[in-house]
CSV table of C-alpha atoms and ligand atoms in Angstrom, one decimal:
chain,number,residue,atom,x,y,z
A,946,UNK,CA,-16.3,27.0,11.3
A,947,UNK,CA,-18.7,29.4,9.5
A,948,UNK,CA,-20.1,28.7,6.1
A,949,UNK,CA,-18.6,32.0,4.7
A,950,UNK,CA,-15.2,30.8,5.7
A,951,UNK,CA,-15.8,27.5,3.9
A,952,UNK,CA,-16.9,29.0,0.6
A,953,UNK,CA,-15.4,32.4,0.1
A,954,UNK,CA,-11.8,31.4,-0.9
A,955,UNK,CA,-8.8,31.9,1.3
A,956,UNK,CA,-8.4,28.2,1.7
A,957,UNK,CA,-6.2,25.8,-0.2
A,958,UNK,CA,-6.9,22.6,-2.1
A,959,UNK,CA,-6.2,19.5,-0.1
A,960,UNK,CA,-5.2,16.8,-2.4
A,961,UNK,CA,-3.1,13.6,-2.3
A,962,UNK,CA,-0.6,14.4,-5.0
A,963,UNK,CA,0.7,11.2,-6.7
A,964,UNK,CA,4.5,11.7,-7.2
A,965,UNK,CA,5.6,8.1,-7.7
A,966,UNK,CA,8.5,8.0,-10.2
A,967,UNK,CA,8.3,11.8,-10.7
A,968,UNK,CA,11.4,13.9,-10.2
A,969,UNK,CA,11.7,16.4,-7.3
A,970,UNK,CA,14.6,18.9,-6.9
A,971,UNK,CA,15.5,19.9,-3.4
A,972,UNK,CA,18.0,22.8,-3.2
A,973,UNK,CA,19.8,23.1,0.2
A,974,UNK,CA,20.7,20.2,2.5
A,975,UNK,CA,20.1,21.4,6.1
A,976,UNK,CA,17.5,20.5,8.7
A,977,UNK,CA,14.5,21.6,6.6
A,978,UNK,CA,15.8,19.7,3.6
A,979,UNK,CA,15.9,16.5,5.6
A,980,UNK,CA,12.2,16.9,6.6
A,981,UNK,CA,11.4,17.6,2.9
A,982,UNK,CA,13.3,14.4,1.9
A,983,UNK,CA,11.3,12.3,4.3
A,984,UNK,CA,8.0,13.7,3.1
A,985,UNK,CA,9.0,13.1,-0.5
A,986,UNK,CA,10.5,9.6,0.0
A,987,UNK,CA,7.1,8.1,1.0
A,988,UNK,CA,5.7,9.1,-2.4
A,989,UNK,CA,8.2,7.0,-4.4
A,990,UNK,CA,9.5,10.0,-6.3
A,991,UNK,CA,13.2,10.4,-7.2
A,992,UNK,CA,15.0,13.2,-5.4
A,993,UNK,CA,17.8,15.3,-6.9
A,994,UNK,CA,19.5,17.1,-4.0
A,995,UNK,CA,21.7,20.0,-4.9
A,996,UNK,CA,23.7,21.3,-2.0
A,997,UNK,CA,27.5,21.9,-1.3
A,998,UNK,CA,29.0,19.1,0.9
A,999,UNK,CA,30.0,21.4,3.7
A,1000,UNK,CA,26.4,22.6,4.5
A,1001,UNK,CA,24.9,19.1,4.7
A,1002,UNK,CA,23.0,18.4,8.0
A,1003,UNK,CA,23.5,15.1,9.8
A,1004,UNK,CA,20.0,13.8,9.1
A,1005,UNK,CA,20.3,14.7,5.4
A,1006,UNK,CA,23.7,12.9,5.3
A,1007,UNK,CA,22.1,9.7,6.8
A,1008,UNK,CA,19.2,9.8,4.3
A,1009,UNK,CA,21.5,10.3,1.3
A,1010,UNK,CA,23.7,7.4,2.3
A,1011,UNK,CA,20.7,5.2,3.0
A,1012,UNK,CA,19.0,5.8,-0.4
A,1013,UNK,CA,21.8,6.6,-2.8
A,1014,UNK,CA,22.2,3.0,-3.9
A,1015,UNK,CA,18.5,2.6,-4.8
A,1016,UNK,CA,18.8,5.8,-6.9
A,1017,UNK,CA,16.0,7.4,-4.9
A,1018,UNK,CA,18.3,10.2,-3.9
A,1019,UNK,CA,21.0,11.6,-6.1
A,1020,UNK,CA,23.1,14.2,-4.3
A,1021,UNK,CA,25.0,16.7,-6.4
A,1022,UNK,CA,27.6,18.4,-4.1
A,1023,UNK,CA,27.7,21.9,-5.5
A,1024,UNK,CA,25.7,25.1,-5.5
A,1025,UNK,CA,22.5,25.4,-7.5
A,1026,UNK,CA,23.0,25.7,-11.3
A,1027,UNK,CA,20.3,27.5,-13.2
A,1028,UNK,CA,21.1,25.9,-16.5
A,1029,UNK,CA,21.1,22.2,-15.4
A,1030,UNK,CA,19.1,21.6,-12.3
A,1031,UNK,CA,15.5,22.5,-13.3
A,1032,UNK,CA,15.5,20.4,-16.4
A,1033,UNK,CA,12.6,17.8,-16.4
A,1034,UNK,CA,11.6,18.5,-12.8
A,1035,UNK,CA,8.1,17.9,-11.7
A,1036,UNK,CA,8.4,19.7,-8.4
A,1037,UNK,CA,11.0,22.0,-6.8
A,1038,UNK,CA,11.6,22.7,-3.1
A,1039,UNK,CA,14.0,25.2,-1.8
A,1040,UNK,CA,15.4,24.8,1.7
A,1041,UNK,CA,18.0,27.5,1.7
A,1042,UNK,CA,19.5,30.0,4.1
A,1043,UNK,CA,19.6,32.4,1.2
A,1044,UNK,CA,16.2,34.1,0.6
A,1045,UNK,CA,17.4,35.9,-2.5
A,1046,UNK,CA,18.4,32.7,-4.2
A,1047,UNK,CA,15.1,31.1,-3.1
A,1048,UNK,CA,13.2,33.9,-4.8
A,1049,UNK,CA,15.2,33.6,-7.9
A,1050,UNK,CA,14.6,29.8,-8.1
A,1051,UNK,CA,10.8,30.4,-7.6
A,1052,UNK,CA,10.7,32.8,-10.5
A,1053,UNK,CA,12.6,30.4,-12.7
A,1054,UNK,CA,10.1,27.7,-11.8
A,1055,UNK,CA,7.2,30.0,-12.6
A,1056,UNK,CA,8.6,30.5,-16.1
A,1057,UNK,CA,8.8,26.8,-16.6
A,1058,UNK,CA,5.5,26.1,-14.9
A,1059,UNK,CA,7.0,23.8,-12.2
A,1060,UNK,CA,5.2,23.8,-8.9
A,1061,UNK,CA,7.5,25.2,-6.2
A,1062,UNK,CA,7.7,25.5,-2.4
A,1063,UNK,CA,10.2,27.9,-0.8
A,1064,UNK,CA,10.7,27.2,2.9
A,1065,UNK,CA,10.2,30.5,4.8
A,1066,UNK,CA,8.6,32.5,2.0
A,1067,UNK,CA,4.9,31.5,2.1
A,1068,UNK,CA,3.7,34.2,-0.4
A,1069,UNK,CA,6.0,32.6,-3.1
A,1070,UNK,CA,4.9,29.0,-2.5
A,1071,UNK,CA,2.5,27.2,-4.8
A,1072,UNK,CA,1.7,24.8,-2.0
A,1073,UNK,CA,2.5,24.4,1.7
A,1074,UNK,CA,3.6,21.3,3.7
A,1075,UNK,CA,1.6,20.3,6.7
A,1076,UNK,CA,1.8,18.2,9.8
A,1077,UNK,CA,1.2,14.6,9.0
A,1078,UNK,CA,-0.2,11.4,10.5
A,1079,UNK,CA,0.6,8.3,8.6
A,1080,UNK,CA,-0.5,4.7,9.2
A,1081,UNK,CA,-0.1,2.6,6.1
A,1082,UNK,CA,-2.5,3.9,3.5
A,1083,UNK,CA,-4.1,6.3,6.0
A,1084,UNK,CA,-2.7,9.8,5.5
A,1085,UNK,CA,-3.9,12.8,7.4
A,1086,UNK,CA,-2.6,16.3,6.8
A,1087,UNK,CA,-3.1,19.1,9.2
A,1088,UNK,CA,-2.8,22.5,7.7
A,1089,UNK,CA,-3.3,25.9,9.3
A,1090,UNK,CA,-2.8,27.4,5.8
A,1091,UNK,CA,0.3,29.3,6.9
A,1092,UNK,CA,-1.1,30.8,10.1
A,1093,UNK,CA,0.6,28.7,12.7
A,1094,UNK,CA,2.7,25.7,11.8
A,1095,UNK,CA,3.4,24.9,15.4
A,1096,UNK,CA,-0.4,24.7,16.0
A,1097,UNK,CA,-0.6,22.1,13.2
A,1098,UNK,CA,1.9,19.9,15.1
A,1099,UNK,CA,0.0,20.3,18.3
A,1100,UNK,CA,-3.3,19.4,16.7
A,1101,UNK,CA,-1.6,16.3,15.2
A,1102,UNK,CA,-0.8,15.1,18.8
A,1103,UNK,CA,-4.5,15.6,19.8
A,1104,UNK,CA,-5.8,13.7,16.7
A,1105,UNK,CA,-3.3,10.9,17.3
A,1106,UNK,CA,-4.9,10.3,20.7
A,1107,UNK,CA,-8.3,9.8,19.0
A,1108,UNK,CA,-7.0,7.0,16.8
A,1109,UNK,CA,-7.0,3.3,17.8
A,1110,UNK,CA,-3.9,2.4,15.7
A,1111,UNK,CA,-6.0,-0.1,13.7
A,1112,UNK,CA,-7.2,2.3,11.1
A,1113,UNK,CA,-4.3,1.7,8.6
A,1114,UNK,CA,-4.7,-2.1,8.8
A,1115,UNK,CA,-8.5,-1.9,8.4
A,1116,UNK,CA,-8.0,0.3,5.3
A,1117,UNK,CA,-5.5,-2.2,3.9
A,1118,UNK,CA,-8.1,-5.0,4.3
A,1119,UNK,CA,-10.8,-2.9,2.8
A,1120,UNK,CA,-8.5,-2.2,-0.2
A,1121,UNK,CA,-7.9,-5.9,-0.7
A,1122,UNK,CA,-11.6,-6.7,-0.5
A,1123,UNK,CA,-12.4,-3.9,-3.1
A,1124,UNK,CA,-9.8,-5.4,-5.4
A,1125,UNK,CA,-11.5,-8.9,-5.1
A,1126,UNK,CA,-14.9,-7.3,-5.6
A,1127,UNK,CA,-13.7,-5.5,-8.8
A,1128,UNK,CA,-12.4,-8.8,-10.2
A,1129,UNK,CA,-15.9,-10.2,-9.9
A,1130,UNK,CA,-17.6,-7.1,-11.0
A,1131,UNK,CA,-15.3,-5.2,-13.3
A,1132,UNK,CA,-16.0,-2.1,-15.4
A,1133,UNK,CA,-16.9,1.5,-14.6
A,1134,UNK,CA,-20.4,2.8,-14.1
A,1135,UNK,CA,-23.6,1.0,-15.0
A,1136,UNK,CA,-25.9,-0.9,-12.7
A,1137,UNK,CA,-23.2,-3.3,-11.5
A,1138,UNK,CA,-20.9,-0.3,-10.7
A,1139,UNK,CA,-23.7,1.3,-8.6
A,1140,UNK,CA,-24.4,-2.0,-6.8
A,1141,UNK,CA,-20.6,-2.5,-6.1
A,1142,UNK,CA,-20.4,1.0,-4.6
A,1143,UNK,CA,-23.5,0.4,-2.5
A,1144,UNK,CA,-22.2,-3.0,-1.2
A,1145,UNK,CA,-18.8,-1.5,-0.3
A,1146,UNK,CA,-20.3,1.5,1.4
A,1147,UNK,CA,-22.7,-0.6,3.5
A,1148,UNK,CA,-19.9,-3.0,4.5
A,1149,UNK,CA,-17.7,-0.2,5.7
A,1150,UNK,CA,-20.7,1.3,7.6
A,1151,UNK,CA,-21.8,-2.0,9.3
A,1152,UNK,CA,-18.4,-3.5,10.2
A,1153,UNK,CA,-16.4,-2.1,13.1
A,1154,UNK,CA,-12.9,-0.9,12.5
A,1155,UNK,CA,-11.6,-3.7,14.7
A,1156,UNK,CA,-13.5,-6.3,12.7
A,1157,UNK,CA,-12.2,-4.9,9.4
A,1158,UNK,CA,-8.7,-4.9,10.7
A,1159,UNK,CA,-9.0,-8.7,11.4
A,1160,UNK,CA,-10.5,-9.6,8.0
A,1161,UNK,CA,-8.6,-12.5,6.4
A,1162,UNK,CA,-8.7,-14.0,3.0
A,1163,UNK,CA,-11.2,-16.9,3.8
A,1164,UNK,CA,-13.6,-14.4,5.4
A,1165,UNK,CA,-13.3,-12.1,2.3
A,1166,UNK,CA,-14.1,-15.0,0.0
A,1167,UNK,CA,-17.1,-16.0,2.2
A,1168,UNK,CA,-18.4,-12.4,2.1
A,1169,UNK,CA,-18.1,-12.3,-1.7
A,1170,UNK,CA,-19.4,-15.9,-2.3
A,1171,UNK,CA,-22.3,-15.9,0.2
A,1172,UNK,CA,-23.1,-12.2,0.1
A,1173,UNK,CA,-22.2,-10.3,-3.0
A,1174,UNK,CA,-22.4,-13.2,-5.6
A,1175,UNK,CA,-25.6,-14.7,-4.2
A,1176,UNK,CA,-27.9,-11.7,-3.7
A,1177,UNK,CA,-25.7,-8.6,-3.2
A,1178,UNK,CA,-26.3,-8.9,0.5
A,1179,UNK,CA,-23.8,-7.4,3.0
A,1180,UNK,CA,-23.1,-10.0,5.7
A,1181,UNK,CA,-22.4,-8.8,9.2
A,1182,UNK,CA,-19.4,-10.1,11.1
A,1183,UNK,CA,-21.8,-12.4,13.0
A,1184,UNK,CA,-23.0,-13.9,9.7
A,1185,UNK,CA,-19.4,-14.8,8.8
A,1186,UNK,CA,-19.3,-17.0,12.0
A,1187,UNK,CA,-19.2,-20.3,10.1
A,1188,UNK,CA,-15.9,-19.3,8.6
A,1189,UNK,CA,-14.7,-17.9,11.9
A,1190,UNK,CA,-15.8,-21.2,13.7
A,1191,UNK,CA,-13.8,-23.2,11.2
A,1192,UNK,CA,-10.8,-21.0,11.8
A,1193,UNK,CA,-11.2,-21.5,15.6
A,1194,UNK,CA,-11.4,-25.2,15.2
A,1195,UNK,CA,-8.2,-25.2,13.2
A,1196,UNK,CA,-6.5,-23.2,16.0
A,1197,UNK,CA,-7.7,-25.6,18.7
A,1198,UNK,CA,-6.5,-28.6,16.6
A,1199,UNK,CA,-3.2,-26.8,16.2
A,1200,UNK,CA,-2.9,-26.3,20.0
A,1201,UNK,CA,-3.7,-29.9,20.8
A,1202,UNK,CA,-1.5,-31.5,18.1
A,1203,UNK,CA,1.5,-29.2,18.0
A,1204,UNK,CA,2.9,-29.2,21.5
A,1205,UNK,CA,-0.5,-28.0,22.8
A,1206,UNK,CA,-0.4,-30.7,25.5
A,1207,UNK,CA,1.9,-28.7,27.8
A,1208,UNK,CA,-0.5,-25.7,27.5
A,1209,UNK,CA,-3.4,-27.8,28.5
A,1210,UNK,CA,-1.5,-29.4,31.4
A,1211,UNK,CA,-0.5,-25.9,32.6
A,1212,UNK,CA,-4.1,-24.8,32.4
A,1213,UNK,CA,-5.4,-27.8,34.4
A,1214,UNK,CA,-2.6,-27.3,37.0
A,1215,UNK,CA,-3.6,-23.6,37.2
A,1216,UNK,CA,-7.2,-24.5,37.7
A,1217,UNK,CA,-6.4,-27.0,40.5
A,1218,UNK,CA,-4.2,-24.4,42.3
A,1219,UNK,CA,-6.9,-21.7,42.1
A,1220,UNK,CA,-9.5,-24.2,43.5
A,1221,UNK,CA,-7.2,-25.1,46.4
A,1222,UNK,CA,-6.5,-21.4,47.1
A,1223,UNK,CA,-10.3,-20.5,47.2
A,1224,UNK,CA,-11.1,-23.6,49.4
A,1225,UNK,CA,-8.4,-22.5,51.8
A,1226,UNK,CA,-9.5,-18.9,51.9
A,1227,UNK,CA,-13.1,-19.9,52.5
A,1228,UNK,CA,-12.2,-21.5,55.9
B,769,LIG,C1,3.7,21.9,9.3
B,769,LIG,C2,5.1,21.9,9.0
B,769,LIG,C3,5.4,20.9,8.0
B,769,LIG,C4,6.8,20.8,7.4
B,769,LIG,O1,7.6,21.8,7.4
B,769,LIG,O2,7.1,19.8,6.9
B,769,LIG,C5,5.4,23.4,8.5
B,769,LIG,N1,6.2,24.0,9.4
B,769,LIG,C6,6.5,23.2,10.5
B,769,LIG,C7,7.1,23.6,11.7
B,769,LIG,C8,7.6,25.0,12.0
B,769,LIG,N2,7.9,25.9,11.1
B,769,LIG,C9,8.4,27.0,11.7
B,769,LIG,C10,8.3,26.8,13.1
B,769,LIG,C11,8.6,27.8,14.3
B,769,LIG,C12,7.4,28.3,15.0
B,769,LIG,C13,6.5,29.1,14.2
B,769,LIG,O3,6.9,30.0,13.4
B,769,LIG,O4,5.2,28.8,14.3
B,769,LIG,C14,7.7,25.5,13.3
B,769,LIG,C15,7.4,24.8,14.6
B,769,LIG,C16,8.3,23.7,14.9
B,769,LIG,O5,9.5,23.6,14.5
B,769,LIG,O6,7.9,22.9,15.7
B,769,LIG,C17,8.9,28.2,11.1
B,769,LIG,C18,8.3,28.7,9.9
B,769,LIG,N3,7.4,28.0,9.0
B,769,LIG,C19,7.1,28.9,8.0
B,769,LIG,C20,7.7,30.1,8.2
B,769,LIG,C21,7.5,31.3,7.3
B,769,LIG,C22,6.4,32.2,7.7
B,769,LIG,O7,5.5,31.8,8.4
B,769,LIG,O8,6.5,33.4,7.3
B,769,LIG,C23,8.4,30.0,9.4
B,769,LIG,C24,9.3,31.0,10.0
B,769,LIG,C25,8.5,32.0,10.9
B,769,LIG,C26,9.3,33.1,11.5
B,769,LIG,O9,10.4,33.4,11.0
B,769,LIG,O10,8.8,33.6,12.4
B,769,LIG,C27,6.2,28.5,6.9
B,769,LIG,C28,5.6,27.3,6.7
B,769,LIG,N4,5.7,26.2,7.4
B,769,LIG,C29,4.8,25.3,7.0
B,769,LIG,C30,4.8,23.9,7.4
B,769,LIG,C31,3.9,25.8,6.0
B,769,LIG,C32,2.6,26.2,6.6
B,769,LIG,C33,1.9,25.0,7.4
B,769,LIG,C34,0.7,25.4,8.1
B,769,LIG,O11,0.4,26.6,8.4
B,769,LIG,O12,-0.1,24.5,8.5
B,769,LIG,C35,4.7,27.1,5.5
B,769,LIG,C36,3.8,28.3,5.2
B,769,LIG,C37,5.4,26.8,4.2
B,769,LIG,C38,6.1,25.5,4.1
B,769,LIG,O13,7.1,25.3,4.8
B,769,LIG,O14,5.5,24.6,3.4
B,769,LIG,C39,6.1,21.8,10.2
B,769,LIG,C40,5.4,21.3,11.6
B,769,LIG,C41,4.8,19.9,11.5
B,769,LIG,C42,5.5,18.9,12.1
B,769,LIG,O15,6.1,18.9,13.2
B,769,LIG,O16,5.6,17.8,11.4
B,770,LIG,N1,9.1,26.1,6.6
B,770,LIG,C1,9.6,25.7,7.7
B,770,LIG,O1,8.9,24.8,8.3
B,770,LIG,C2,10.8,26.2,8.3
B,770,LIG,C3,11.2,25.8,9.6
B,770,LIG,C4,12.3,26.3,10.1
B,770,LIG,C5,13.2,27.1,9.3
B,770,LIG,N2,12.8,27.4,8.1
B,770,LIG,C6,13.7,28.2,7.2
B,770,LIG,O2,14.1,27.4,6.1
B,770,LIG,C7,15.4,27.7,5.7
B,770,LIG,C8,16.3,26.5,5.7
B,770,LIG,O3,16.5,26.1,7.1
B,770,LIG,P1,17.6,25.1,7.5
B,770,LIG,O4,17.5,25.0,9.0
B,770,LIG,O5,17.5,23.8,6.8
B,770,LIG,O6,19.0,25.9,7.1
B,770,LIG,P2,20.5,25.4,7.0
B,770,LIG,O7,21.3,26.6,7.1
B,770,LIG,O8,20.7,24.2,7.9
B,770,LIG,O9,20.5,24.8,5.5
B,770,LIG,C9,20.7,25.6,4.4
B,770,LIG,C10,21.3,24.8,3.3
B,770,LIG,O10,21.3,25.5,2.0
B,770,LIG,C11,22.6,25.2,1.4
B,770,LIG,N3,22.9,26.2,0.4
B,770,LIG,C12,23.3,27.5,0.6
B,770,LIG,N4,23.5,28.1,-0.5
B,770,LIG,C13,23.2,27.2,-1.5
B,770,LIG,C14,23.3,27.2,-3.0
B,770,LIG,N5,23.6,28.3,-3.6
B,770,LIG,N6,23.0,26.1,-3.6
B,770,LIG,C15,22.6,25.0,-3.0
B,770,LIG,N7,22.6,24.9,-1.6
B,770,LIG,C16,22.9,26.0,-0.9
B,770,LIG,C17,23.6,25.1,2.5
B,770,LIG,O11,24.7,24.4,2.1
B,770,LIG,C18,22.7,24.3,3.6
B,770,LIG,O12,22.8,22.9,3.3
B,770,LIG,C19,15.8,28.9,6.6
B,770,LIG,O13,15.6,30.0,5.8
B,770,LIG,C20,14.9,28.7,7.8
B,770,LIG,O14,14.7,30.0,8.4
B,770,LIG,C21,11.6,27.0,7.6
């Protein structure tokens, strides 16, 4: 990666586009349309799908029947109509086997300043799709900027191997903690805002991903009460031990009182058997 490549243009802006409750038109209902539908559904947008019934692919059919009741997908079984379909659209995607019509739709969108992606016609797209990794709030997009879509899919597989699977959960917990912190220290900017950011930053740096993924409400409260509220200190996982110890004691009490007897009996029996085994082997 050279610096020139980074700064001289030729790249695209990587952003997390917020489409919740916006309206997206998809024209065409084949295999590509079904992939587009899946990419859009996660955003919470409403999809208007315009495609004749006879050309609908099996995956698209499944998705339409699954989401039609919620109103998240409205399927209009006919060909694209210039006069009606583009009205009030926030985004348009063509997934057609008819390049001429795709081009026409792109030009209509340009006139209306609606962002558009035309599958198969990169030079007419306002934005490209990419390979994705999703784990809860974690979203990774791999883009080769039109050079090699298959390569994007292969790189996704490589990246997936480098993830533990705990990242999404850890991010969720950090999100909750940030919310709690903002309740205690509301407002934007100022000294408190700077302290809040410093505290959050340090906490994410000090805590391991695995520890963050295990963060529970009582530990969050402890971190905020004993750390943030007292002297803005970031406690390490070890320093939250009092709360963890209390949790452990609760678990032990639970095992002993709620049918834990059989577990303990099994443990003692196991220990006796192991002892006998090693005594026998030692002879
Ligand atoms: C990433 C992914 C996301 C998705 O589509 O959701 C995606 N294409 C995927 C797969 C894929 N697409 C094609 C193949 C066959 C092998 C091959 O050609 O390499 C495979 C491989 C396969 O099927 O495994 C055919 C193809 N694709 C485009 C053209 C037109 C052209 O290049 O001229 C042609 C016909 C070429 C021809 O006729 O020869 C164009 C685009 N495809 C893009 C995205 C955008 C650029 C993304 C980027 O560069 O990073 C861009 C520019 C526009 C757009 O569609 O937004 C998804 C894989 C991820 C996943 O598996 O999740
Ligand atoms: N970008 C990518 O990643 C990628 C990958 C593979 C293929 N493609 C290209 O994307 C296009 C779509 O691929 P596909 O496999 O989904 O094709 P497909 O033939 O399965 O689907 C085309 C759909 O368009 C509909 N259609 C045709 N005319 C219409 C009209 N006037 N109004 C509304 N709907 C109409 C058909 O009924 C059908 O549902 C092709 O050109 C293909 O080469 C792109």
